[in-house]
Coordinates of C-alpha atoms in Angstrom, one line a residue:
X1 CA 131.2 -13.5 22.6
X2 CA 130.3 -16.2 25.1
X3 CA 129.0 -14.9 28.5
X4 CA 127.7 -17.9 30.5
X5 CA 126.9 -15.8 33.6
X6 CA 124.4 -13.9 31.5
X7 CA 122.2 -17.0 30.8
X8 CA 120.4 -16.7 34.2
X9 CA 119.6 -13.0 33.8
X10 CA 115.9 -12.3 33.0
X11 CA 114.1 -9.3 31.7
X12 CA 112.0 -7.4 34.3
X13 CA 108.3 -8.0 34.1
X14 CA 106.0 -5.2 33.1
X15 CA 103.7 -4.3 36.1
X16 CA 100.0 -5.0 35.5
X17 CA 97.7 -2.0 35.6
X18 CA 94.6 -2.7 37.5
X19 CA 91.9 -0.1 37.1
X20 CA 90.4 1.4 40.2
X21 CA 86.6 1.8 40.2
X22 CA 84.8 3.7 42.9
X23 CA 81.2 3.0 44.0
X24 CA 78.6 5.7 43.7
X25 CA 78.7 6.2 47.4
X26 CA 82.5 6.6 47.4
X27 CA 82.3 9.2 44.6
X28 CA 79.6 11.1 46.5
X29 CA 81.7 11.1 49.7
X30 CA 84.8 12.2 47.7
X31 CA 82.9 15.1 46.0
X32 CA 81.3 16.2 49.2
X33 CA 84.7 16.5 50.9
X34 CA 85.8 19.1 48.3
X35 CA 85.4 22.5 49.8
X36 CA 86.4 25.0 47.1
X37 CA 86.4 25.3 43.3
X38 CA 90.1 24.8 43.4
X39 CA 89.7 21.5 45.2
X40 CA 87.3 20.4 42.5
X41 CA 89.6 21.6 39.7
X42 CA 92.5 19.7 41.3
X43 CA 90.4 16.5 41.5
X44 CA 89.4 16.8 37.9
X45 CA 93.0 17.3 36.8
X46 CA 94.1 14.1 38.7
X47 CA 91.7 11.9 36.7
X48 CA 93.6 9.8 34.1
X49 CA 90.9 10.5 31.5
X50 CA 92.1 14.1 31.4
X51 CA 95.5 13.1 30.0

């Protein structure tokens, strides 16, 4: 089947994954902002390495 209008259609590009890296000072500030054990637990569960 000939579909000439389909010739210009392109596949969507896969988005690039750029890792985020925090400095030691940023990690210290983040951890000091956590007030309870539940905050710390929630932060640990949000880490991609926990998957």
